[in-house]
Amino acid sequence: MTVSKSSIYEPLTENTAVALTVRLQLFEDSSVLTCKEIGDGNLNLVFHIKDQLTNNGIIIKQALPYAKVIGESWPLTLDRARIESSALLKQAEVVPTLVPKIFYTDESLAITVMEDLSHLQISRAALLDGKDLPLLSEHIGEFLAKTLFYTSDYALDPRKKKQLVKQFSNPDLCKITEDFVFTDPFFDVESNNFEEELRTDVERIWNDTHLKLEVAKLKQKFLTSAEALVHGDLHTGSIFASESKTKVIDPEFAYYGPLGFDIGHFFANLLLNSLSRAEENREVLFKHIETTWAVFTREFTKAWENDSLEVFTKVEGYLEDVLSQVFEDAIGYAGVEMIRRTIGLAHVADLDTIEPLERRIEAKQTALAIGSELVKKKKEITDPNQLRSYAAAF
Ligand code: SR1
Ligand code: MG
């Protein structure tokens, strides 16, 4: 990987993206390159460059100095490109097959050039197409266990870990999460976005003091608990997958946060997908949750037993205690994610594409009910089977 510091920032176009590719000599001289901007996320430009002769491709991702979803009126730090490429490299140290390869980064241009994953499908779209993605949860369980354990104080010299906390300080992107995930959906503010038919359900949330107290505590933990390097936005749109492969992308929200945060977001997005399906087709999603947790605990335990630097990890009961706290936090974060994806600024296609309107509203009411229940009952839901029972009760 090369890092150049000399460029002056300007947004790429399809033409300048090709010119950059040629300059970096990422393809043979004989190649016939085409380029398409394919970014459909909320924040960045994404260029897919392909050699028409060999079909080989690369991706150039560039951060814009503002949030694309809102427009130029909302400036946003370019430093997120550094965070993203550094996080991908850190994750590649422990799960090299589960993240895209990086070929080049340029902090001044805020770009990351990486492996073309267009032979895979974004897992949200695949699940919406009714695909089962049989290895998704096995892979994500491993991704979570290894990326979290090996960046935590259990595995690292505390001075090294504190350096990493500094390196991954990501205040602007964390502020987006603090506002749009934890705060705004629970108050009557302009950024929220929901159908008028949901108003009674939404007002129930705004008036639910017990719910808001638990959300406040989850937010406080998000703000202060630097347990491990979390991905920070691990929804099913941040995962490319096929029948046999999984690649986790987009860690621009990465920072040192609670161990349960990513797990909860992944669970929530599986639950949201389940609401887009007929009841008889939901089991595969609950199985994915079960497998994710089983693989996470298996791999985390293996790492804890073999690679811990912290002497207290030998104390009986400590691992069980940590795992049960992680699960409780994950359930709480899952609940918050379900609520914000239903009534907050950023929605998910799983709910928004449900037709007709009455079915969509019903699914959203269920998402809000499950989300609230998970936040309030997170201490009582102690394993994936109980989560299934709670979710299925609505
Ligand atoms: C303004 S950004 C809104 C959302 O998009 C990202 O993917 C994150 O989920 C963020 O909360
Ligand atoms: Mg993203």
PDB file of N, CA, C and O and ligand atoms in Angstrom, residues 41-44 61 84 231 233 235 237-238 249-253 341, ligand 2:
ATOM      1  N   GLY A  41     -24.798   4.894  -1.165  1.00  0.00           N
ATOM      2  CA  GLY A  41     -24.865   5.108   0.288  1.00  0.00           C
ATOM      3  C   GLY A  41     -25.205   6.556   0.595  1.00  0.00           C
ATOM      4  O   GLY A  41     -25.560   7.329  -0.302  1.00  0.00           O
ATOM      5  N   ASN A  42     -25.070   6.891   1.859  1.00  0.00           N
ATOM      6  CA  ASN A  42     -25.471   8.223   2.297  1.00  0.00           C
ATOM      7  C   ASN A  42     -24.353   9.255   2.223  1.00  0.00           C
ATOM      8  O   ASN A  42     -24.603  10.446   2.315  1.00  0.00           O
ATOM      9  N   LEU A  43     -23.084   8.798   2.079  1.00  0.00           N
ATOM     10  CA  LEU A  43     -21.989   9.734   2.341  1.00  0.00           C
ATOM     11  C   LEU A  43     -20.926   9.908   1.262  1.00  0.00           C
ATOM     12  O   LEU A  43     -20.279  10.937   1.207  1.00  0.00           O
ATOM     13  N   ASN A  44     -20.665   8.904   0.423  1.00  0.00           N
ATOM     14  CA  ASN A  44     -19.439   8.900  -0.391  1.00  0.00           C
ATOM     15  C   ASN A  44     -19.676   8.678  -1.877  1.00  0.00           C
ATOM     16  O   ASN A  44     -20.750   8.234  -2.296  1.00  0.00           O
ATOM     17  N   LYS A  61     -13.089   4.439  -3.656  1.00  0.00           N
ATOM     18  CA  LYS A  61     -14.074   5.089  -2.795  1.00  0.00           C
ATOM     19  C   LYS A  61     -13.506   6.434  -2.366  1.00  0.00           C
ATOM     20  O   LYS A  61     -12.352   6.517  -1.939  1.00  0.00           O
ATOM     21  N   GLU A  84     -11.447   4.721   7.680  1.00  0.00           N
ATOM     22  CA  GLU A  84     -11.924   3.526   6.967  1.00  0.00           C
ATOM     23  C   GLU A  84     -10.760   2.648   6.497  1.00  0.00           C
ATOM     24  O   GLU A  84     -10.753   1.436   6.722  1.00  0.00           O
ATOM     25  N   HIS A 231     -16.700  -1.766  14.236  1.00  0.00           N
ATOM     26  CA  HIS A 231     -16.946  -1.328  12.859  1.00  0.00           C
ATOM     27  C   HIS A 231     -17.765  -0.039  12.868  1.00  0.00           C
ATOM     28  O   HIS A 231     -17.516   0.887  12.106  1.00  0.00           O
ATOM     29  N   ASP A 233     -20.921   0.550  12.044  1.00  0.00           N
ATOM     30  CA  ASP A 233     -22.123   0.672  11.184  1.00  0.00           C
ATOM     31  C   ASP A 233     -22.382  -0.684  10.507  1.00  0.00           C
ATOM     32  O   ASP A 233     -22.562  -0.759   9.296  1.00  0.00           O
ATOM     33  N   HIS A 235     -24.465  -2.862   9.487  1.00  0.00           N
ATOM     34  CA  HIS A 235     -25.787  -3.294   9.024  1.00  0.00           C
ATOM     35  C   HIS A 235     -25.590  -4.181   7.788  1.00  0.00           C
ATOM     36  O   HIS A 235     -24.458  -4.328   7.286  1.00  0.00           O
ATOM     37  N   GLY A 237     -26.237  -3.705   4.833  1.00  0.00           N
ATOM     38  CA  GLY A 237     -25.743  -2.966   3.669  1.00  0.00           C
ATOM     39  C   GLY A 237     -24.230  -2.773   3.702  1.00  0.00           C
ATOM     40  O   GLY A 237     -23.641  -2.315   2.725  1.00  0.00           O
ATOM     41  N   SER A 238     -23.596  -3.113   4.810  1.00  0.00           N
ATOM     42  CA  SER A 238     -22.133  -3.003   4.925  1.00  0.00           C
ATOM     43  C   SER A 238     -21.461  -4.362   4.735  1.00  0.00           C
ATOM     44  O   SER A 238     -20.300  -4.536   5.117  1.00  0.00           O
ATOM     45  N   ILE A 249     -17.491  -4.361   4.569  1.00  0.00           N
ATOM     46  CA  ILE A 249     -16.965  -3.125   3.975  1.00  0.00           C
ATOM     47  C   ILE A 249     -17.350  -1.915   4.843  1.00  0.00           C
ATOM     48  O   ILE A 249     -18.052  -2.072   5.844  1.00  0.00           O
ATOM     49  N   ASP A 250     -16.879  -0.744   4.421  1.00  0.00           N
ATOM     50  CA  ASP A 250     -17.388   0.541   4.931  1.00  0.00           C
ATOM     51  C   ASP A 250     -17.175   0.860   6.413  1.00  0.00           C
ATOM     52  O   ASP A 250     -18.089   1.434   7.030  1.00  0.00           O
ATOM     53  N   PRO A 251     -15.997   0.565   6.988  1.00  0.00           N
ATOM     54  CA  PRO A 251     -15.872   0.879   8.428  1.00  0.00           C
ATOM     55  C   PRO A 251     -15.516   2.348   8.695  1.00  0.00           C
ATOM     56  O   PRO A 251     -14.684   2.631   9.552  1.00  0.00           O
ATOM     57  N   GLU A 252     -16.151   3.273   8.002  1.00  0.00           N
ATOM     58  CA  GLU A 252     -15.809   4.694   8.209  1.00  0.00           C
ATOM     59  C   GLU A 252     -16.296   5.204   9.571  1.00  0.00           C
ATOM     60  O   GLU A 252     -15.842   6.249  10.048  1.00  0.00           O
ATOM     61  N   PHE A 253     -17.239   4.453  10.209  1.00  0.00           N
ATOM     62  CA  PHE A 253     -17.713   4.841  11.543  1.00  0.00           C
ATOM     63  C   PHE A 253     -16.897   4.165  12.650  1.00  0.00           C
ATOM     64  O   PHE A 253     -17.253   4.249  13.824  1.00  0.00           O
ATOM     65  N   ARG A 341     -34.067   2.880  12.517  1.00  0.00           N
ATOM     66  CA  ARG A 341     -34.221   2.544  11.094  1.00  0.00           C
ATOM     67  C   ARG A 341     -35.672   2.620  10.648  1.00  0.00           C
ATOM     68  O   ARG A 341     -35.981   2.550   9.468  1.00  0.00           O
TER      69      ARG A 341
HETATM   70 MG    MG B   2     -21.859   2.973   5.082  1.00  0.00          MG
END
